Coordinates of C-alpha atoms in Angstrom, one line a residue:
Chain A
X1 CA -11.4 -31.5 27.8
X2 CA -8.0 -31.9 25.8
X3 CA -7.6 -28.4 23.5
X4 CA -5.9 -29.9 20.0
X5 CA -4.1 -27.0 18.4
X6 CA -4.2 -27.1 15.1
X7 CA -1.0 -25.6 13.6
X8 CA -1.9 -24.8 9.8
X9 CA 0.6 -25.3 7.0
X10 CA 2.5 -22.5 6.0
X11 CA 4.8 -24.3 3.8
X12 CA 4.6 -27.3 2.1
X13 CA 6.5 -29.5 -0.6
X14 CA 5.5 -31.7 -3.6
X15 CA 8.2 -33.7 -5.1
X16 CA 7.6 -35.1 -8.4
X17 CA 8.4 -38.7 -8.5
X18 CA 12.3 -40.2 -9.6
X19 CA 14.0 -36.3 -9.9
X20 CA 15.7 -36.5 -6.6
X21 CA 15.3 -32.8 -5.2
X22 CA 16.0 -31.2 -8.6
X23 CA 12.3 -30.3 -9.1
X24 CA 10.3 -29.5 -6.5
X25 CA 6.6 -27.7 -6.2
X26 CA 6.4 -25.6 -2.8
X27 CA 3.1 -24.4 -1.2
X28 CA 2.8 -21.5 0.0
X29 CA -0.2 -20.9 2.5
X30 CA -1.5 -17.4 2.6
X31 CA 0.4 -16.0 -0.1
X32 CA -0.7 -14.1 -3.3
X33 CA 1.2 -12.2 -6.1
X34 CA 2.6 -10.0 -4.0
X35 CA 5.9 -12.1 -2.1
X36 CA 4.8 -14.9 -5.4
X37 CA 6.1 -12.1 -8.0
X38 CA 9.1 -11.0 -6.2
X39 CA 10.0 -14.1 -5.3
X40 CA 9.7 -15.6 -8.7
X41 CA 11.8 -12.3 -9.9
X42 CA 14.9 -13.0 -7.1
X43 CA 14.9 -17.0 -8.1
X44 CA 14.9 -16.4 -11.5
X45 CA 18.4 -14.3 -11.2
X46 CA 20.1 -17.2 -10.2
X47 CA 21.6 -18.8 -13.1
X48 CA 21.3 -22.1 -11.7
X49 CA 17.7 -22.0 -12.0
X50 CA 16.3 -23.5 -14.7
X51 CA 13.0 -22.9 -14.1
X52 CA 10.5 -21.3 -12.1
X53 CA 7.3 -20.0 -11.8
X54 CA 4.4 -19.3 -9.5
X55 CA 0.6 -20.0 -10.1
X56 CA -2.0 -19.3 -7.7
X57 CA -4.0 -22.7 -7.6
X58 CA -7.7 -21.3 -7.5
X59 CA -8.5 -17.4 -6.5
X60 CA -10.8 -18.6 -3.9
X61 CA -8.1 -20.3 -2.0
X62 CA -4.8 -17.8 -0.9
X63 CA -2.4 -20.5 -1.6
X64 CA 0.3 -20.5 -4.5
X65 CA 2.3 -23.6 -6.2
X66 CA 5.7 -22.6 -6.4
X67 CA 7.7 -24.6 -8.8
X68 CA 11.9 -24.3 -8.9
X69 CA 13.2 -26.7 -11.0
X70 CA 17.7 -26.8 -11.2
X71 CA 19.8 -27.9 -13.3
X72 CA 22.8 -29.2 -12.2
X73 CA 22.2 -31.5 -9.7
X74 CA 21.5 -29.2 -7.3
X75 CA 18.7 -29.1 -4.6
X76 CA 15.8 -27.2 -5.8
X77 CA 15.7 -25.8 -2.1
X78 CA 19.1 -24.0 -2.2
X79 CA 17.9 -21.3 -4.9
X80 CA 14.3 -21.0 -2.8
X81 CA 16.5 -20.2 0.0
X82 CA 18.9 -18.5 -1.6
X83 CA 16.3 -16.1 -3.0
X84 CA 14.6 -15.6 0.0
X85 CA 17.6 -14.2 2.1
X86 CA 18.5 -12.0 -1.5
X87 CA 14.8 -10.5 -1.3
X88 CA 15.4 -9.8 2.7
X89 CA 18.2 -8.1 1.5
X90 CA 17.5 -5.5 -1.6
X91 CA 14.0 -4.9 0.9
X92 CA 16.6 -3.8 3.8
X93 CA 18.6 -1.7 1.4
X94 CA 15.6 -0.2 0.1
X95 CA 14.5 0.5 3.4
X96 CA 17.9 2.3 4.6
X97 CA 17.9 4.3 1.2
X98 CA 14.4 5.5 1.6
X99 CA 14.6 6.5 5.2
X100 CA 17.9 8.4 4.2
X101 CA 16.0 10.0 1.5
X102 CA 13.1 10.8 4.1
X103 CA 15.5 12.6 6.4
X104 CA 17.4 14.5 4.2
X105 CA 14.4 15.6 2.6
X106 CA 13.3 17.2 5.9
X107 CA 16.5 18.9 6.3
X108 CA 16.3 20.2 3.4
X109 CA 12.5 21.1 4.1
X110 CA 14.3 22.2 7.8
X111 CA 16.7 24.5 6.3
X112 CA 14.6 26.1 4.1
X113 CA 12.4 27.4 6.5
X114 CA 14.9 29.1 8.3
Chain B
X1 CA 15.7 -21.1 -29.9
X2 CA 13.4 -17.9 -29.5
X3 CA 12.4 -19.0 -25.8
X4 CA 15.8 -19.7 -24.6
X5 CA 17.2 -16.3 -26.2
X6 CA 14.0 -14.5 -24.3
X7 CA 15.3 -16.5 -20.7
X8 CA 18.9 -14.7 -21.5
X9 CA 17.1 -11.5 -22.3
X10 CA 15.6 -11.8 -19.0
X11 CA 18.8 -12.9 -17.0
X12 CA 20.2 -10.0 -18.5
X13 CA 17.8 -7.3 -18.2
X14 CA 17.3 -8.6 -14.9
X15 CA 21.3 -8.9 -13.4
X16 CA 22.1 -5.5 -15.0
X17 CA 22.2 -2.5 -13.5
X18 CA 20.0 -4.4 -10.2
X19 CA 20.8 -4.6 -7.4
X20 CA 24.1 -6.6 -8.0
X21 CA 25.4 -3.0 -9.2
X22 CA 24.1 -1.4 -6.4
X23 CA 25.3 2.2 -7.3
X24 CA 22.1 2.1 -9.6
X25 CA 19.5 1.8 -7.4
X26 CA 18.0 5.1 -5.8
X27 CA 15.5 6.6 -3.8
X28 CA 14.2 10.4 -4.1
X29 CA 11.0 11.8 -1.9
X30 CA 10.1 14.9 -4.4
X31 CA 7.0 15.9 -2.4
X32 CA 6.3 15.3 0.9
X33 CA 3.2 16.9 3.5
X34 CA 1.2 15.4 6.4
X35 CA -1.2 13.0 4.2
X36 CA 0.6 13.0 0.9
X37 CA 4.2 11.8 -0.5
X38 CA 5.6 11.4 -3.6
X39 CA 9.1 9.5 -4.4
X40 CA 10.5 8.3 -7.0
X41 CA 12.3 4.5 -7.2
X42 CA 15.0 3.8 -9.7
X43 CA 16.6 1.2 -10.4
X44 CA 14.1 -2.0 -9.3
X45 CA 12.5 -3.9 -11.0
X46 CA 8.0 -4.1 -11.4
X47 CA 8.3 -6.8 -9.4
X48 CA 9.0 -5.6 -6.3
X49 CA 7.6 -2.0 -6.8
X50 CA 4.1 -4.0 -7.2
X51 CA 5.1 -6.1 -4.0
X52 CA 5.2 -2.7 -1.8
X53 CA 2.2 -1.1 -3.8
X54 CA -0.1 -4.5 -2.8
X55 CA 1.4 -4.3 0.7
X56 CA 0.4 -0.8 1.3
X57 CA -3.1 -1.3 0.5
X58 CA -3.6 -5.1 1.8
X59 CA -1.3 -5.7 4.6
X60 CA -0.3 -2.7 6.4
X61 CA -2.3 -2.8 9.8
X62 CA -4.2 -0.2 11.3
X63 CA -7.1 0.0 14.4
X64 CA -10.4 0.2 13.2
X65 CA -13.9 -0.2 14.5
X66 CA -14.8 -4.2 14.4
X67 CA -17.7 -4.8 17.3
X68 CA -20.5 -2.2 18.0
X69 CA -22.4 -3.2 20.9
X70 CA -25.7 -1.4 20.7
X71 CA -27.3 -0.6 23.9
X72 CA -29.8 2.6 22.6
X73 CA -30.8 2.6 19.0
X74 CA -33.6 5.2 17.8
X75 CA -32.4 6.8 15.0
X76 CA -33.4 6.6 11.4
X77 CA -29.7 4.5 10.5
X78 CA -30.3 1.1 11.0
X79 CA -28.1 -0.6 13.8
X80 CA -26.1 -2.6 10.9
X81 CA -25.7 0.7 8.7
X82 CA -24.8 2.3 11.6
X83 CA -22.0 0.1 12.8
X84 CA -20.7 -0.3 9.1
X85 CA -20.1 3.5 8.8
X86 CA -18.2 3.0 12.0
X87 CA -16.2 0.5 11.4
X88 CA -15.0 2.6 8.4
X89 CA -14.0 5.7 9.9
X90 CA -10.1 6.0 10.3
X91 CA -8.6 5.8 13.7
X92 CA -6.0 7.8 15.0
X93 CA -4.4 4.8 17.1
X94 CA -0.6 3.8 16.4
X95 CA -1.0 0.1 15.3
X96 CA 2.5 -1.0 16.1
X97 CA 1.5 -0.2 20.2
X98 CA -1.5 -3.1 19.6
X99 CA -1.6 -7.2 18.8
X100 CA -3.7 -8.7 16.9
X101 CA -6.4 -9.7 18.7
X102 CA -6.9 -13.9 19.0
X103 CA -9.2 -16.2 17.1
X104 CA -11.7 -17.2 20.1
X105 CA -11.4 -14.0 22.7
X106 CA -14.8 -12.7 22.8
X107 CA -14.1 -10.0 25.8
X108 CA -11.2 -8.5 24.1
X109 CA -8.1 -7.7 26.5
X110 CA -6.0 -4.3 26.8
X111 CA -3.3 -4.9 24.8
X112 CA -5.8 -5.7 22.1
X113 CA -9.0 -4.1 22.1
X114 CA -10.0 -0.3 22.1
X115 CA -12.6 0.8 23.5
X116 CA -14.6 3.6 22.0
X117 CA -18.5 4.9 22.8
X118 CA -20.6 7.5 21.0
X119 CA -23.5 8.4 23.4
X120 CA -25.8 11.2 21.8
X121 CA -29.5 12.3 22.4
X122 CA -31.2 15.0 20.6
X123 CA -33.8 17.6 21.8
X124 CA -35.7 20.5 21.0
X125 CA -34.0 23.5 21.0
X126 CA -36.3 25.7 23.7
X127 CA -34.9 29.2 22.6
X128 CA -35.7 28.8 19.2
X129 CA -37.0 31.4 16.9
X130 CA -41.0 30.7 16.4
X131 CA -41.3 30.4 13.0
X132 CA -37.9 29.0 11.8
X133 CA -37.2 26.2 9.8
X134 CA -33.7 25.9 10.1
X135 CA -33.0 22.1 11.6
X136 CA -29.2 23.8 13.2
X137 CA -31.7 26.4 15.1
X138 CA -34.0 24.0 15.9
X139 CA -32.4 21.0 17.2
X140 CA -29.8 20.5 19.5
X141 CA -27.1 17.5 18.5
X142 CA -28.9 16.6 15.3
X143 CA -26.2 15.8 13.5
X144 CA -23.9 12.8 14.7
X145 CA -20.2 13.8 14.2
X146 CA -16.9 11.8 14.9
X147 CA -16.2 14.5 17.5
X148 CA -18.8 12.6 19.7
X149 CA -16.8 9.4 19.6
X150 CA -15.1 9.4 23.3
X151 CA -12.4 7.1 24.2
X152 CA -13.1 4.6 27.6
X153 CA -10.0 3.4 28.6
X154 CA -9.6 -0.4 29.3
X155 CA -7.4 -1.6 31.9
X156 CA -4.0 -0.1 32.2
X157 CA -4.7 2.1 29.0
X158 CA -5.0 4.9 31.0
X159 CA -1.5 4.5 32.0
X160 CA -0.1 4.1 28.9
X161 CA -1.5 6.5 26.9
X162 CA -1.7 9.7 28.9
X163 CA -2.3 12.1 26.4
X164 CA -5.3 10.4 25.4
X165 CA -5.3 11.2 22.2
X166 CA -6.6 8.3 20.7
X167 CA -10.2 9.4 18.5
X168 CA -11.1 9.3 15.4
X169 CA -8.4 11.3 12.4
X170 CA -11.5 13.3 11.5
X171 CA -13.4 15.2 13.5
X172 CA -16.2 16.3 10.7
X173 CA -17.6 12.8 9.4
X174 CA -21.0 13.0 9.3
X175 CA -22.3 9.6 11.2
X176 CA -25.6 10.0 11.4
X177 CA -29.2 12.2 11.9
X178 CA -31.3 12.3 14.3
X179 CA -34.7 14.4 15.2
X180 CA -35.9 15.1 18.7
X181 CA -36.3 12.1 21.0
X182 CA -34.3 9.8 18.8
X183 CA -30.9 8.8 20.7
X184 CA -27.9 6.7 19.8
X185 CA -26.0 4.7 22.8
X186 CA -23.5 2.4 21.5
X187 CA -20.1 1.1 22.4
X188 CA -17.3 -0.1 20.2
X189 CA -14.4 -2.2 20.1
X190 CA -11.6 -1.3 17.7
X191 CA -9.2 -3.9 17.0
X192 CA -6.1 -4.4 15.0
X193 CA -6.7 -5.5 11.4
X194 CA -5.2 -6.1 7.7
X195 CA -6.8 -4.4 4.2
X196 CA -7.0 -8.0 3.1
X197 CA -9.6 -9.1 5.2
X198 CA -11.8 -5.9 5.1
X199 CA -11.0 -2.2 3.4
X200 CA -11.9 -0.5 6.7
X201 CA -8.2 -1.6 7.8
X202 CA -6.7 0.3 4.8
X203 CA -4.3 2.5 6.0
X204 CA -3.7 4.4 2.5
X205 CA -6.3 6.6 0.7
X206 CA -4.6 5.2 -2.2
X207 CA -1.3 4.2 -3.0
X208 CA 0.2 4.1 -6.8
X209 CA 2.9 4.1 -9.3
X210 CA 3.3 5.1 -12.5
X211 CA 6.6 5.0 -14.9
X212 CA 8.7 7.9 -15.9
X213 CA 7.5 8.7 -19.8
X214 CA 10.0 9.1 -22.4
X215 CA 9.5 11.7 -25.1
X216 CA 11.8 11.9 -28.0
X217 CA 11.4 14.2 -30.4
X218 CA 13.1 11.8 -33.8
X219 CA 13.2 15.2 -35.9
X220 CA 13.9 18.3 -35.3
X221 CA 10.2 20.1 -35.1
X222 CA 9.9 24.0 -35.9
X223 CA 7.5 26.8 -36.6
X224 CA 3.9 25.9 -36.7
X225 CA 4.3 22.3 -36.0
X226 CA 5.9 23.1 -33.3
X227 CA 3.0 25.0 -31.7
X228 CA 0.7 22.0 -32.6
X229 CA 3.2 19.5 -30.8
X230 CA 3.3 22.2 -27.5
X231 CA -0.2 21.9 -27.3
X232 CA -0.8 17.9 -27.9
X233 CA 1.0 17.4 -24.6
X234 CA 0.5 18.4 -21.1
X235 CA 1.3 22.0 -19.3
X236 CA 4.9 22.2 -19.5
X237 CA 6.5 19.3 -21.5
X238 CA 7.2 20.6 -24.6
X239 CA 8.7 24.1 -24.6
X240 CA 9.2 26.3 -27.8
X241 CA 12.3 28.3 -28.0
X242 CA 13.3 30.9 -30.2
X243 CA 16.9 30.3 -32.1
X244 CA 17.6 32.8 -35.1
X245 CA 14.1 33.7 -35.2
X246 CA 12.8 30.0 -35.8
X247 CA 10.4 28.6 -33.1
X248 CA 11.9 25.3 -32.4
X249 CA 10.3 22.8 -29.9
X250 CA 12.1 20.6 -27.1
X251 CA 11.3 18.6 -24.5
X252 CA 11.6 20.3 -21.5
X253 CA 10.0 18.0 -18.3
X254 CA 8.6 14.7 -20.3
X255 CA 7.8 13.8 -16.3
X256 CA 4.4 16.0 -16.2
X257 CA 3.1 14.0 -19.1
X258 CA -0.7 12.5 -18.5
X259 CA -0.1 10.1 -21.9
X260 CA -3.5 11.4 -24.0
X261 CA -1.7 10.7 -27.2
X262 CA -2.8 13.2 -28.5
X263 CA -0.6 13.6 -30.6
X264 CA -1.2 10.4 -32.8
X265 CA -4.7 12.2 -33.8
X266 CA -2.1 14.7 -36.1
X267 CA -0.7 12.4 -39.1
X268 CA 2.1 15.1 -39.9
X269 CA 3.0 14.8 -36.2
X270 CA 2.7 11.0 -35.3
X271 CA 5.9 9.7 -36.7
X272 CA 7.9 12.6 -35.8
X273 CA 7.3 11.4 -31.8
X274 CA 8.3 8.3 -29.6
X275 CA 6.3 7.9 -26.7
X276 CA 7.5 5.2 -24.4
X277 CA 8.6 4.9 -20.8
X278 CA 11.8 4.3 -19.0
X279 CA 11.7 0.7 -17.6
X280 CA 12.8 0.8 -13.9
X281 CA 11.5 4.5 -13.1
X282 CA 9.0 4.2 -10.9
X283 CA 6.7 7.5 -9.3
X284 CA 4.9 6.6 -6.2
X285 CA 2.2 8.5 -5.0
X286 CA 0.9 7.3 -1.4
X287 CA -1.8 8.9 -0.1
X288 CA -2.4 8.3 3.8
X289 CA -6.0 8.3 6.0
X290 CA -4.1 10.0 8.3
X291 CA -3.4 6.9 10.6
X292 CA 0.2 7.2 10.0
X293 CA 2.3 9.6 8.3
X294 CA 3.2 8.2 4.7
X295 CA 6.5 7.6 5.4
X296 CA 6.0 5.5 8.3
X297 CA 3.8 3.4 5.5
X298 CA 6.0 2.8 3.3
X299 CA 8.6 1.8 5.7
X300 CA 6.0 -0.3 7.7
X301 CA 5.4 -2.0 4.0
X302 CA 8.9 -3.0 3.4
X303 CA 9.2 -4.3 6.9
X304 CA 6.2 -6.3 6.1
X305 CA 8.0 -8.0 2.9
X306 CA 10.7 -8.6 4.9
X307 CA 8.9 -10.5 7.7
X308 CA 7.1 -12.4 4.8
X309 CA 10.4 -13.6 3.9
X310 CA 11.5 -14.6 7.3
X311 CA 8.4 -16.2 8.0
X312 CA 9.5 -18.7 5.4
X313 CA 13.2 -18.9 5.8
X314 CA 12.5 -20.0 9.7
X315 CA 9.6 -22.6 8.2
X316 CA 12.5 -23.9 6.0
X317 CA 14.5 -24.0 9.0
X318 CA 12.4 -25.4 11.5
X319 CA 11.5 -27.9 8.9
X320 CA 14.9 -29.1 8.0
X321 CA 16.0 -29.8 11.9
X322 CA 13.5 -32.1 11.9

């Protein structure tokens, strides 16, 4: 009895026709507002972007169209990149600032018990 | 020309002071206990503040009750009422130590599954006073509490957990009744879940933000008016003091402000007052169940963004190899 696995999409792209790269439509599987919003926030900082937005398709479905559109001849999936590694990064520095903020509030917490 | 200028507005707003600069951003826990934390993020934008507020309610995981295989069941509770108040009472198991449990396993394996069981009978209490009507002198074990949840250790979970402290975070929820006769034998499995697919797996009591109000006082206010302005705000916002005999009011901690506007109920006082917020202060509150401390949660929530983002950053990856 062959087992299929069935890998489900996580990402996918929609290219509208005769733009060559510059516009694309991404979807996201299993997403919602939450890395949509911040996402869209990240991309939108990049001032080769001329567009982009987020829509989720139908709130029955957890799946959101992610448009980027450039200008500049550039590949629409530079910036998606691009602002995914930039939202790794402020989430890692807020990370190392709160847990620094953490500790040295229980120091100061430590200390004042004394 | 007025949507490009609001697209520059936003570039703006958005490069300044962010994280490009990143002196500006900063984090400072102001209160801090075993279940409670409050800290204060400046500098970031809603964006991402709503991003870790969602993440601590939805997609933070904890253990909770999922199966309840019912061997005995007397009671009044009916078996499904029953195993819905079990599946929501909190679990004090450390997530991170468990997988997720797959799609198809029906038996449930160690490093997956907990197993839990709450065996109970109640009697007649046969030293009871004759005429008393008092159901705690009556009854023995009438009331089902979470203390009577016991942990059965599956495979090597003995081993690995030698303090064997895994039970429920509460020991005083109230499960169910019973009356004499009436017994309850049933065994659980406790998996490792997300708040997206059911509440029970909710690791925060709640978690929320609010922004840091602005009060500005646009005129100087004094004697009576002043009073009236004290009281139109929260404890401790405005305070009066006294120079050359004149009461004169000033803002004094605009951060313990509740927003009633009151204060725009009193047409002498409404224009002397500007009552907005400042943009990229944000207050979190985060309440835990007690499943993890809260500052374990919000750390576990960042680190949750962040495999979000790498999830799709290998996708792209894998997919352009190809």
């Amino acid at each position: 009895m062959a087992e299929e696995v069935e890998r489900k999409p996580v990402l996918e792209m929609v290219q509208a026709d005769g733009t060559d790269g510059n516009c694309v439509t991404f979807v996201l599987h299993d997403e919602d507002h939450t890395l949509g919003n911040s996402l869209r926030y990240m991309i939108m900082k990049n001032p080769e972007v001329e567009f982009c937005g987020y829509s989720i398709t139908h709130p029955s479905e957890s799946k959101i169209n992610f448009r980027i559109q450039t200008r500049g001849g550039i590949l629409a999936i530079e910036p998606f990149r691009r602002g995914l590694t930039e939202l790794v990064d402020v989430c890692q520095h807020v990370l190392s600032k709160f847990e620094a903020s953490v500790k040295e509030y229980k120091a100061q917490r430590e200390a004042e018990m004394d | 020309m007025a949507a490009r200028g609001g697209v520059e507005e936003m570039r703006n707003r958005v490069i300044l002071g962010e994280f490009g600069v990143r002196n500006n951003f900063r984090v400072d826990v102001i209160h801090m206990d075993e279940n409670t934390l409050e800290f204060d993020m400046v500098g970031i934008d809603a964006a991402i503040a709503n991003a870790f507020r969602r993440i601590l309610l939805a997609e933070v995981p904890t253990m909770a009750v999922e199966k309840v295989f019912v061997y005995n069941n007397t009671s009044i509770v009916q078996d499904e009422i029953l195993a819905h108040r079990l599946g929501l009472i909190p679990i004090r198991a450390d997530p991170r130590l468990f997988e997720y449990k797959n799609q198809g396993d029906e038996e449930g394996t160690e490093i997956d599954t907990l197993q839990f069981q709450l065996k109970i009978k109640c009697s007649r209490n046969p030293h009871s006073a004759r005429e008393s009507s008092d159901p705690n002198e009556l009854y023995i074990n009438h009331k089902v509490y979470s203390k009577h949840i016991t942990w059965v250790p599956l495979g090597n979970q003995a081993d690995l957990f030698p303090d064997a402290d895994l039970r429920p975070v509460h020991d005083d929820i109230l499960i169910a009744q019973l009356r004499p006769g009436q017994e309850i034998d049933v065994l659980m499995h406790c998996v490792k879940g997300i708040g997206k697919d059911h509440a029970k797996f909710s690791p925060v009591a709640t978690a929320s933000y609010r922004l840091l109000p602005d009060i500005t006082l646009l005129q100087p206010i004094e004697g009576e008016a002043a009073e009236t302005l004290k009281k139109c705000f929260s404890p401790g916002v405005i305070e009066i003091q006294n120079i050359k005999g004149k009461k004169v009011a000033r803002v004094a901690n605009a951060r313990m402000d509740t927003f009633s506007r009151e204060i725009f109920r009193h047409d002498d006082l409404k224009n002397l007052v500007r009552l907005a917020r400042v943009r990229d202060h944000y207050i979190f509150s985060v309440e835990s169940t007690g499943v993890l401390p809260p500052d374990v949660l919000v750390s576990e929530a960042i680190k949750v963004l962040i495999g979000k983002c790498r999830r799709f950053l290998d996708e792209l990856d894998s997919n352009h190899m190809d």
